[in-house]
mmCIF file of the C-alpha atoms, coordinates in Angstrom:
data_MODEL
# 
_entry.id   MODEL 
# 
loop_
_atom_site.group_PDB 
_atom_site.id 
_atom_site.type_symbol 
_atom_site.label_atom_id 
_atom_site.label_alt_id 
_atom_site.label_comp_id 
_atom_site.label_asym_id 
_atom_site.label_entity_id 
_atom_site.label_seq_id 
_atom_site.pdbx_PDB_ins_code 
_atom_site.Cartn_x 
_atom_site.Cartn_y 
_atom_site.Cartn_z 
_atom_site.occupancy 
_atom_site.B_iso_or_equiv 
_atom_site.pdbx_formal_charge 
_atom_site.auth_seq_id 
_atom_site.auth_comp_id 
_atom_site.auth_asym_id 
_atom_site.auth_atom_id 
_atom_site.pdbx_PDB_model_num 
ATOM 1   C CA . MET A 1 1   ? 0.000   0.000   0.000   1.00 0.00 ? 1   MET A CA 1 
ATOM 2   C CA . ASP A 1 2   ? 1.277   3.426   -0.885  1.00 0.00 ? 2   ASP A CA 1 
ATOM 3   C CA . LEU A 1 3   ? -0.246  5.851   1.605   1.00 0.00 ? 3   LEU A CA 1 
ATOM 4   C CA . GLU A 1 4   ? 1.603   8.806   0.131   1.00 0.00 ? 4   GLU A CA 1 
ATOM 5   C CA . ASN A 1 5   ? -0.272  8.389   -3.153  1.00 0.00 ? 5   ASN A CA 1 
ATOM 6   C CA . ASN A 1 6   ? -3.366  7.086   -1.349  1.00 0.00 ? 6   ASN A CA 1 
ATOM 7   C CA . TYR A 1 7   ? -3.873  3.798   -3.184  1.00 0.00 ? 7   TYR A CA 1 
ATOM 8   C CA . ILE A 1 8   ? -3.504  0.076   -2.668  1.00 0.00 ? 8   ILE A CA 1 
ATOM 9   C CA . SER A 1 9   ? -2.594  -2.506  -5.309  1.00 0.00 ? 9   SER A CA 1 
ATOM 10  C CA . LEU A 1 10  ? -2.524  -6.219  -4.527  1.00 0.00 ? 10  LEU A CA 1 
ATOM 11  C CA . PRO A 1 11  ? -1.953  -9.248  -6.777  1.00 0.00 ? 11  PRO A CA 1 
ATOM 12  C CA . PHE A 1 12  ? -4.369  -12.103 -7.257  1.00 0.00 ? 12  PHE A CA 1 
ATOM 13  C CA . ASN A 1 13  ? -2.566  -15.221 -5.989  1.00 0.00 ? 13  ASN A CA 1 
ATOM 14  C CA . TRP A 1 14  ? -3.521  -18.536 -7.575  1.00 0.00 ? 14  TRP A CA 1 
ATOM 15  C CA . SER A 1 15  ? -4.478  -21.467 -5.365  1.00 0.00 ? 15  SER A CA 1 
ATOM 16  C CA . GLY A 1 16  ? -3.230  -24.976 -6.065  1.00 0.00 ? 16  GLY A CA 1 
ATOM 17  C CA . GLY A 1 17  ? -6.711  -25.899 -7.279  1.00 0.00 ? 17  GLY A CA 1 
ATOM 18  C CA . VAL A 1 18  ? -6.807  -23.101 -9.853  1.00 0.00 ? 18  VAL A CA 1 
ATOM 19  C CA . TRP A 1 19  ? -3.314  -24.043 -11.046 1.00 0.00 ? 19  TRP A CA 1 
ATOM 20  C CA . ALA A 1 20  ? -4.369  -27.700 -11.343 1.00 0.00 ? 20  ALA A CA 1 
ATOM 21  C CA . VAL A 1 21  ? -7.624  -26.989 -13.199 1.00 0.00 ? 21  VAL A CA 1 
ATOM 22  C CA . THR A 1 22  ? -5.891  -24.540 -15.532 1.00 0.00 ? 22  THR A CA 1 
ATOM 23  C CA . ILE A 1 23  ? -2.947  -26.823 -16.344 1.00 0.00 ? 23  ILE A CA 1 
ATOM 24  C CA . VAL A 1 24  ? -5.089  -29.934 -16.838 1.00 0.00 ? 24  VAL A CA 1 
ATOM 25  C CA . THR A 1 25  ? -7.593  -28.033 -18.991 1.00 0.00 ? 25  THR A CA 1 
ATOM 26  C CA . LEU A 1 26  ? -4.872  -26.475 -21.137 1.00 0.00 ? 26  LEU A CA 1 
ATOM 27  C CA . VAL A 1 27  ? -3.203  -29.870 -21.620 1.00 0.00 ? 27  VAL A CA 1 
ATOM 28  C CA . VAL A 1 28  ? -6.546  -31.422 -22.623 1.00 0.00 ? 28  VAL A CA 1 
ATOM 29  C CA . LEU A 1 29  ? -7.314  -28.522 -24.989 1.00 0.00 ? 29  LEU A CA 1 
ATOM 30  C CA . ALA A 1 30  ? -3.840  -28.727 -26.565 1.00 0.00 ? 30  ALA A CA 1 
ATOM 31  C CA . GLY A 1 31  ? -4.158  -32.503 -26.918 1.00 0.00 ? 31  GLY A CA 1 
ATOM 32  C CA . THR A 1 32  ? -7.569  -32.108 -28.502 1.00 0.00 ? 32  THR A CA 1 
ATOM 33  C CA . GLY A 1 33  ? -6.154  -29.523 -30.904 1.00 0.00 ? 33  GLY A CA 1 
ATOM 34  C CA . PHE A 1 34  ? -3.308  -31.813 -31.956 1.00 0.00 ? 34  PHE A CA 1 
ATOM 35  C CA . TYR A 1 35  ? -5.745  -34.720 -32.331 1.00 0.00 ? 35  TYR A CA 1 
ATOM 36  C CA . LEU A 1 36  ? -8.076  -32.646 -34.516 1.00 0.00 ? 36  LEU A CA 1 
ATOM 37  C CA . GLU A 1 37  ? -5.119  -31.616 -36.654 1.00 0.00 ? 37  GLU A CA 1 
ATOM 38  C CA . SER A 1 38  ? -3.905  -35.210 -37.041 1.00 0.00 ? 38  SER A CA 1 
ATOM 39  C CA . LEU A 1 39  ? -7.211  -36.525 -38.375 1.00 0.00 ? 39  LEU A CA 1 
ATOM 40  C CA . GLN A 1 40  ? -7.774  -36.919 -42.093 1.00 0.00 ? 40  GLN A CA 1 
ATOM 41  C CA . TRP A 1 41  ? -10.884 -34.804 -42.556 1.00 0.00 ? 41  TRP A CA 1 
ATOM 42  C CA . PRO A 1 42  ? -13.089 -35.326 -45.599 1.00 0.00 ? 42  PRO A CA 1 
ATOM 43  C CA . ARG A 1 43  ? -13.285 -32.173 -47.682 1.00 0.00 ? 43  ARG A CA 1 
ATOM 44  C CA . SER A 1 44  ? -16.971 -31.754 -46.829 1.00 0.00 ? 44  SER A CA 1 
ATOM 45  C CA . MET A 1 45  ? -16.197 -31.756 -43.066 1.00 0.00 ? 45  MET A CA 1 
ATOM 46  C CA . LEU A 1 46  ? -13.318 -29.247 -42.986 1.00 0.00 ? 46  LEU A CA 1 
ATOM 47  C CA . TRP A 1 47  ? -15.720 -26.622 -41.659 1.00 0.00 ? 47  TRP A CA 1 
ATOM 48  C CA . LEU A 1 48  ? -16.176 -28.725 -38.517 1.00 0.00 ? 48  LEU A CA 1 
ATOM 49  C CA . LYS A 1 49  ? -12.418 -28.961 -37.986 1.00 0.00 ? 49  LYS A CA 1 
ATOM 50  C CA . TYR A 1 50  ? -12.074 -25.182 -38.253 1.00 0.00 ? 50  TYR A CA 1 
ATOM 51  C CA . LEU A 1 51  ? -15.092 -24.563 -36.026 1.00 0.00 ? 51  LEU A CA 1 
ATOM 52  C CA . LEU A 1 52  ? -13.717 -26.825 -33.289 1.00 0.00 ? 52  LEU A CA 1 
ATOM 53  C CA . THR A 1 53  ? -10.294 -25.175 -33.554 1.00 0.00 ? 53  THR A CA 1 
ATOM 54  C CA . ILE A 1 54  ? -11.882 -21.725 -33.222 1.00 0.00 ? 54  ILE A CA 1 
ATOM 55  C CA . ILE A 1 55  ? -13.841 -22.873 -30.156 1.00 0.00 ? 55  ILE A CA 1 
ATOM 56  C CA . LEU A 1 56  ? -10.683 -24.225 -28.492 1.00 0.00 ? 56  LEU A CA 1 
ATOM 57  C CA . LEU A 1 57  ? -8.693  -21.053 -29.190 1.00 0.00 ? 57  LEU A CA 1 
ATOM 58  C CA . THR A 1 58  ? -11.561 -18.791 -28.123 1.00 0.00 ? 58  THR A CA 1 
ATOM 59  C CA . THR A 1 59  ? -11.852 -20.630 -24.809 1.00 0.00 ? 59  THR A CA 1 
ATOM 60  C CA . VAL A 1 60  ? -8.207  -19.957 -23.992 1.00 0.00 ? 60  VAL A CA 1 
ATOM 61  C CA . ILE A 1 61  ? -8.157  -16.354 -25.270 1.00 0.00 ? 61  ILE A CA 1 
ATOM 62  C CA . VAL A 1 62  ? -11.308 -15.342 -23.393 1.00 0.00 ? 62  VAL A CA 1 
ATOM 63  C CA . GLY A 1 63  ? -10.110 -17.061 -20.209 1.00 0.00 ? 63  GLY A CA 1 
ATOM 64  C CA . VAL A 1 64  ? -6.758  -15.286 -20.291 1.00 0.00 ? 64  VAL A CA 1 
ATOM 65  C CA . GLY A 1 65  ? -8.385  -11.982 -21.211 1.00 0.00 ? 65  GLY A CA 1 
ATOM 66  C CA . TYR A 1 66  ? -10.781 -11.937 -18.262 1.00 0.00 ? 66  TYR A CA 1 
ATOM 67  C CA . MET A 1 67  ? -8.367  -13.483 -15.745 1.00 0.00 ? 67  MET A CA 1 
ATOM 68  C CA . PRO A 1 68  ? -7.885  -11.011 -12.870 1.00 0.00 ? 68  PRO A CA 1 
ATOM 69  C CA . ILE A 1 69  ? -4.342  -9.716  -12.436 1.00 0.00 ? 69  ILE A CA 1 
ATOM 70  C CA . ARG A 1 70  ? -4.436  -7.023  -9.723  1.00 0.00 ? 70  ARG A CA 1 
ATOM 71  C CA . LEU A 1 71  ? -6.986  -5.636  -7.295  1.00 0.00 ? 71  LEU A CA 1 
ATOM 72  C CA . LYS A 1 72  ? -6.556  -1.901  -6.812  1.00 0.00 ? 72  LYS A CA 1 
ATOM 73  C CA . ALA A 1 73  ? -8.288  0.867   -4.933  1.00 0.00 ? 73  ALA A CA 1 
ATOM 74  C CA . ASN A 1 74  ? -7.754  4.580   -4.538  1.00 0.00 ? 74  ASN A CA 1 
ATOM 75  C CA . ASP A 1 75  ? -9.878  7.408   -3.198  1.00 0.00 ? 75  ASP A CA 1 
ATOM 76  C CA . GLU A 1 76  ? -12.164 7.209   -6.248  1.00 0.00 ? 76  GLU A CA 1 
ATOM 77  C CA . LYS A 1 77  ? -12.671 3.566   -7.256  1.00 0.00 ? 77  LYS A CA 1 
ATOM 78  C CA . VAL A 1 78  ? -12.005 -0.139  -6.805  1.00 0.00 ? 78  VAL A CA 1 
ATOM 79  C CA . THR A 1 79  ? -10.456 -1.683  -9.918  1.00 0.00 ? 79  THR A CA 1 
ATOM 80  C CA . VAL A 1 80  ? -9.904  -5.258  -11.050 1.00 0.00 ? 80  VAL A CA 1 
ATOM 81  C CA . ARG A 1 81  ? -7.187  -5.170  -13.691 1.00 0.00 ? 81  ARG A CA 1 
ATOM 82  C CA . ARG A 1 82  ? -7.591  -7.675  -16.534 1.00 0.00 ? 82  ARG A CA 1 
ATOM 83  C CA . LEU A 1 83  ? -6.078  -7.951  -20.019 1.00 0.00 ? 83  LEU A CA 1 
ATOM 84  C CA . PHE A 1 84  ? -9.470  -7.226  -21.625 1.00 0.00 ? 84  PHE A CA 1 
ATOM 85  C CA . GLY A 1 85  ? -10.110 -3.956  -19.817 1.00 0.00 ? 85  GLY A CA 1 
ATOM 86  C CA . SER A 1 86  ? -10.600 -3.263  -16.167 1.00 0.00 ? 86  SER A CA 1 
ATOM 87  C CA . LEU A 1 87  ? -13.691 -3.635  -14.028 1.00 0.00 ? 87  LEU A CA 1 
ATOM 88  C CA . GLU A 1 88  ? -14.157 -0.364  -12.130 1.00 0.00 ? 88  GLU A CA 1 
ATOM 89  C CA . ILE A 1 89  ? -16.487 0.284   -9.206  1.00 0.00 ? 89  ILE A CA 1 
ATOM 90  C CA . PRO A 1 90  ? -16.777 3.949   -8.158  1.00 0.00 ? 90  PRO A CA 1 
ATOM 91  C CA . LEU A 1 91  ? -16.284 4.300   -4.384  1.00 0.00 ? 91  LEU A CA 1 
ATOM 92  C CA . ASN A 1 92  ? -19.285 6.619   -4.120  1.00 0.00 ? 92  ASN A CA 1 
ATOM 93  C CA . GLU A 1 93  ? -21.431 3.582   -5.084  1.00 0.00 ? 93  GLU A CA 1 
ATOM 94  C CA . VAL A 1 94  ? -19.857 1.216   -2.528  1.00 0.00 ? 94  VAL A CA 1 
ATOM 95  C CA . ILE A 1 95  ? -22.095 0.551   0.478   1.00 0.00 ? 95  ILE A CA 1 
ATOM 96  C CA . GLU A 1 96  ? -20.090 -2.181  2.155   1.00 0.00 ? 96  GLU A CA 1 
ATOM 97  C CA . THR A 1 97  ? -16.708 -3.869  1.930   1.00 0.00 ? 97  THR A CA 1 
ATOM 98  C CA . ARG A 1 98  ? -15.892 -6.810  4.174   1.00 0.00 ? 98  ARG A CA 1 
ATOM 99  C CA . ARG A 1 99  ? -14.101 -10.133 4.379   1.00 0.00 ? 99  ARG A CA 1 
ATOM 100 C CA . ILE A 1 100 ? -16.167 -13.189 3.693   1.00 0.00 ? 100 ILE A CA 1 
ATOM 101 C CA . PHE A 1 101 ? -15.372 -16.860 4.000   1.00 0.00 ? 101 PHE A CA 1 
ATOM 102 C CA . LYS A 1 102 ? -15.448 -19.757 1.588   1.00 0.00 ? 102 LYS A CA 1 
ATOM 103 C CA . SER A 1 103 ? -18.566 -20.983 3.399   1.00 0.00 ? 103 SER A CA 1 
ATOM 104 C CA . ASP A 1 104 ? -20.359 -17.795 2.239   1.00 0.00 ? 104 ASP A CA 1 
ATOM 105 C CA . ILE A 1 105 ? -20.094 -18.938 -1.379  1.00 0.00 ? 105 ILE A CA 1 
ATOM 106 C CA . ASN A 1 106 ? -20.833 -22.629 -0.737  1.00 0.00 ? 106 ASN A CA 1 
ATOM 107 C CA . GLY A 1 107 ? -23.670 -23.904 -2.864  1.00 0.00 ? 107 GLY A CA 1 
ATOM 108 C CA . SER A 1 108 ? -23.071 -21.249 -5.515  1.00 0.00 ? 108 SER A CA 1 
ATOM 109 C CA . ILE A 1 109 ? -24.238 -21.921 -9.027  1.00 0.00 ? 109 ILE A CA 1 
ATOM 110 C CA . ARG A 1 110 ? -22.203 -20.489 -11.889 1.00 0.00 ? 110 ARG A CA 1 
ATOM 111 C CA . THR A 1 111 ? -24.647 -18.813 -14.271 1.00 0.00 ? 111 THR A CA 1 
ATOM 112 C CA . CYS A 1 112 ? -21.985 -17.561 -16.687 1.00 0.00 ? 112 CYS A CA 1 
ATOM 113 C CA . GLY A 1 113 ? -18.215 -17.802 -16.471 1.00 0.00 ? 113 GLY A CA 1 
ATOM 114 C CA . SER A 1 114 ? -15.392 -20.065 -15.351 1.00 0.00 ? 114 SER A CA 1 
ATOM 115 C CA . GLY A 1 115 ? -15.336 -22.361 -12.352 1.00 0.00 ? 115 GLY A CA 1 
ATOM 116 C CA . GLY A 1 116 ? -11.580 -22.769 -12.074 1.00 0.00 ? 116 GLY A CA 1 
ATOM 117 C CA . LEU A 1 117 ? -9.958  -22.229 -15.482 1.00 0.00 ? 117 LEU A CA 1 
ATOM 118 C CA . PHE A 1 118 ? -7.843  -19.086 -14.906 1.00 0.00 ? 118 PHE A CA 1 
ATOM 119 C CA . GLY A 1 119 ? -9.812  -18.555 -11.688 1.00 0.00 ? 119 GLY A CA 1 
ATOM 120 C CA . TYR A 1 120 ? -13.430 -18.310 -10.622 1.00 0.00 ? 120 TYR A CA 1 
ATOM 121 C CA . LEU A 1 121 ? -14.710 -15.661 -12.992 1.00 0.00 ? 121 LEU A CA 1 
ATOM 122 C CA . GLY A 1 122 ? -18.153 -14.475 -13.928 1.00 0.00 ? 122 GLY A CA 1 
ATOM 123 C CA . ARG A 1 123 ? -21.669 -14.479 -12.564 1.00 0.00 ? 123 ARG A CA 1 
ATOM 124 C CA . PHE A 1 124 ? -22.679 -16.750 -9.685  1.00 0.00 ? 124 PHE A CA 1 
ATOM 125 C CA . LYS A 1 125 ? -25.616 -17.054 -7.309  1.00 0.00 ? 125 LYS A CA 1 
ATOM 126 C CA . ASN A 1 126 ? -26.429 -18.756 -4.028  1.00 0.00 ? 126 ASN A CA 1 
ATOM 127 C CA . ASP A 1 127 ? -28.937 -18.487 -1.192  1.00 0.00 ? 127 ASP A CA 1 
ATOM 128 C CA . ARG A 1 128 ? -26.663 -16.469 1.097   1.00 0.00 ? 128 ARG A CA 1 
ATOM 129 C CA . LEU A 1 129 ? -25.376 -13.753 -1.292  1.00 0.00 ? 129 LEU A CA 1 
ATOM 130 C CA . GLY A 1 130 ? -27.923 -13.883 -4.091  1.00 0.00 ? 130 GLY A CA 1 
ATOM 131 C CA . ASN A 1 131 ? -26.528 -12.902 -7.493  1.00 0.00 ? 131 ASN A CA 1 
ATOM 132 C CA . TYR A 1 132 ? -22.918 -11.767 -7.546  1.00 0.00 ? 132 TYR A CA 1 
ATOM 133 C CA . THR A 1 133 ? -19.951 -11.294 -9.847  1.00 0.00 ? 133 THR A CA 1 
ATOM 134 C CA . MET A 1 134 ? -16.762 -13.047 -8.798  1.00 0.00 ? 134 MET A CA 1 
ATOM 135 C CA . TYR A 1 135 ? -13.125 -12.534 -9.742  1.00 0.00 ? 135 TYR A CA 1 
ATOM 136 C CA . ALA A 1 136 ? -11.173 -14.876 -7.492  1.00 0.00 ? 136 ALA A CA 1 
ATOM 137 C CA . THR A 1 137 ? -8.108  -17.028 -8.015  1.00 0.00 ? 137 THR A CA 1 
ATOM 138 C CA . GLU A 1 138 ? -8.273  -18.644 -4.591  1.00 0.00 ? 138 GLU A CA 1 
ATOM 139 C CA . LEU A 1 139 ? -11.155 -19.079 -2.197  1.00 0.00 ? 139 LEU A CA 1 
ATOM 140 C CA . ASN A 1 140 ? -9.537  -18.518 1.216   1.00 0.00 ? 140 ASN A CA 1 
ATOM 141 C CA . ASN A 1 141 ? -9.020  -14.732 1.057   1.00 0.00 ? 141 ASN A CA 1 
ATOM 142 C CA . LEU A 1 142 ? -12.350 -13.409 -0.176  1.00 0.00 ? 142 LEU A CA 1 
ATOM 143 C CA . ILE A 1 143 ? -13.709 -9.872  -0.099  1.00 0.00 ? 143 ILE A CA 1 
ATOM 144 C CA . LEU A 1 144 ? -17.307 -8.769  -0.660  1.00 0.00 ? 144 LEU A CA 1 
ATOM 145 C CA . VAL A 1 145 ? -17.836 -5.352  -2.229  1.00 0.00 ? 145 VAL A CA 1 
ATOM 146 C CA . ARG A 1 146 ? -21.504 -4.371  -2.265  1.00 0.00 ? 146 ARG A CA 1 
ATOM 147 C CA . THR A 1 147 ? -23.119 -1.474  -4.092  1.00 0.00 ? 147 THR A CA 1 
ATOM 148 C CA . SER A 1 148 ? -26.812 -0.561  -4.049  1.00 0.00 ? 148 SER A CA 1 
ATOM 149 C CA . ASN A 1 149 ? -27.564 -2.900  -6.953  1.00 0.00 ? 149 ASN A CA 1 
ATOM 150 C CA . LYS A 1 150 ? -24.596 -5.301  -7.322  1.00 0.00 ? 150 LYS A CA 1 
ATOM 151 C CA . LYS A 1 151 ? -22.370 -7.599  -5.292  1.00 0.00 ? 151 LYS A CA 1 
ATOM 152 C CA . TYR A 1 152 ? -18.791 -8.455  -6.143  1.00 0.00 ? 152 TYR A CA 1 
ATOM 153 C CA . VAL A 1 153 ? -16.554 -11.120 -4.639  1.00 0.00 ? 153 VAL A CA 1 
ATOM 154 C CA . PHE A 1 154 ? -12.806 -10.756 -5.087  1.00 0.00 ? 154 PHE A CA 1 
ATOM 155 C CA . SER A 1 155 ? -9.721  -12.465 -3.735  1.00 0.00 ? 155 SER A CA 1 
ATOM 156 C CA . CYS A 1 156 ? -6.326  -10.911 -3.187  1.00 0.00 ? 156 CYS A CA 1 
ATOM 157 C CA . SER A 1 157 ? -3.082  -11.507 -1.322  1.00 0.00 ? 157 SER A CA 1 
ATOM 158 C CA . ARG A 1 158 ? -3.872  -9.317  1.727   1.00 0.00 ? 158 ARG A CA 1 
ATOM 159 C CA . PRO A 1 159 ? -7.662  -9.028  1.985   1.00 0.00 ? 159 PRO A CA 1 
ATOM 160 C CA . GLN A 1 160 ? -7.886  -7.473  5.451   1.00 0.00 ? 160 GLN A CA 1 
ATOM 161 C CA . GLU A 1 161 ? -5.537  -4.652  4.429   1.00 0.00 ? 161 GLU A CA 1 
ATOM 162 C CA . PHE A 1 162 ? -7.607  -4.055  1.298   1.00 0.00 ? 162 PHE A CA 1 
ATOM 163 C CA . VAL A 1 163 ? -10.899 -3.985  3.232   1.00 0.00 ? 163 VAL A CA 1 
ATOM 164 C CA . GLU A 1 164 ? -9.498  -1.549  5.803   1.00 0.00 ? 164 GLU A CA 1 
ATOM 165 C CA . PHE A 1 165 ? -8.194  0.758   3.075   1.00 0.00 ? 165 PHE A CA 1 
ATOM 166 C CA . VAL A 1 166 ? -11.499 0.828   1.179   1.00 0.00 ? 166 VAL A CA 1 
ATOM 167 C CA . ASN A 1 167 ? -13.533 1.313   4.350   1.00 0.00 ? 167 ASN A CA 1 
ATOM 168 C CA . LEU A 1 168 ? -11.386 4.325   5.281   1.00 0.00 ? 168 LEU A CA 1 
ATOM 169 C CA . GLN A 1 169 ? -12.068 5.814   1.845   1.00 0.00 ? 169 GLN A CA 1 
ATOM 170 C CA . ILE A 1 170 ? -15.858 5.379   1.918   1.00 0.00 ? 170 ILE A CA 1 
ATOM 171 C CA . LYS A 1 171 ? -16.434 6.895   5.375   1.00 0.00 ? 171 LYS A CA 1 
# 
């Protein structure tokens, strides 16, 4: 945290589970790609080969693009930095920021996104939190950021420090 410039910037650390899911998935996708390439496709079915290749590549590109890299906050906004643009939440919209536990997201259903490939990314819902957007790469250091109409769940390397910083800014 840089108090002189009044901001905090923390990395998203990957859990062993996220590493495992990502590595296994990438190996399977690469193997599938090589297998598709090795087949002798009839001329009339080449479109299927290209379609499957595009789907495999799109899966990896989108996953990498939306993978969270850093969680930042300053006196104006909370930002999740990603390759495909940043998610920004203005601090004047933040009602609550607090630590939550893995048990708070138990029973969540992924409605759109990734459940381990490059992290837990996208839209989820459960009975405890309702609908929420999650950008987490490990599930033991979770933060809830709530606005009047949305809930966000993030992970970062030092969640308590992040929560304290944001709460000082919104008071």
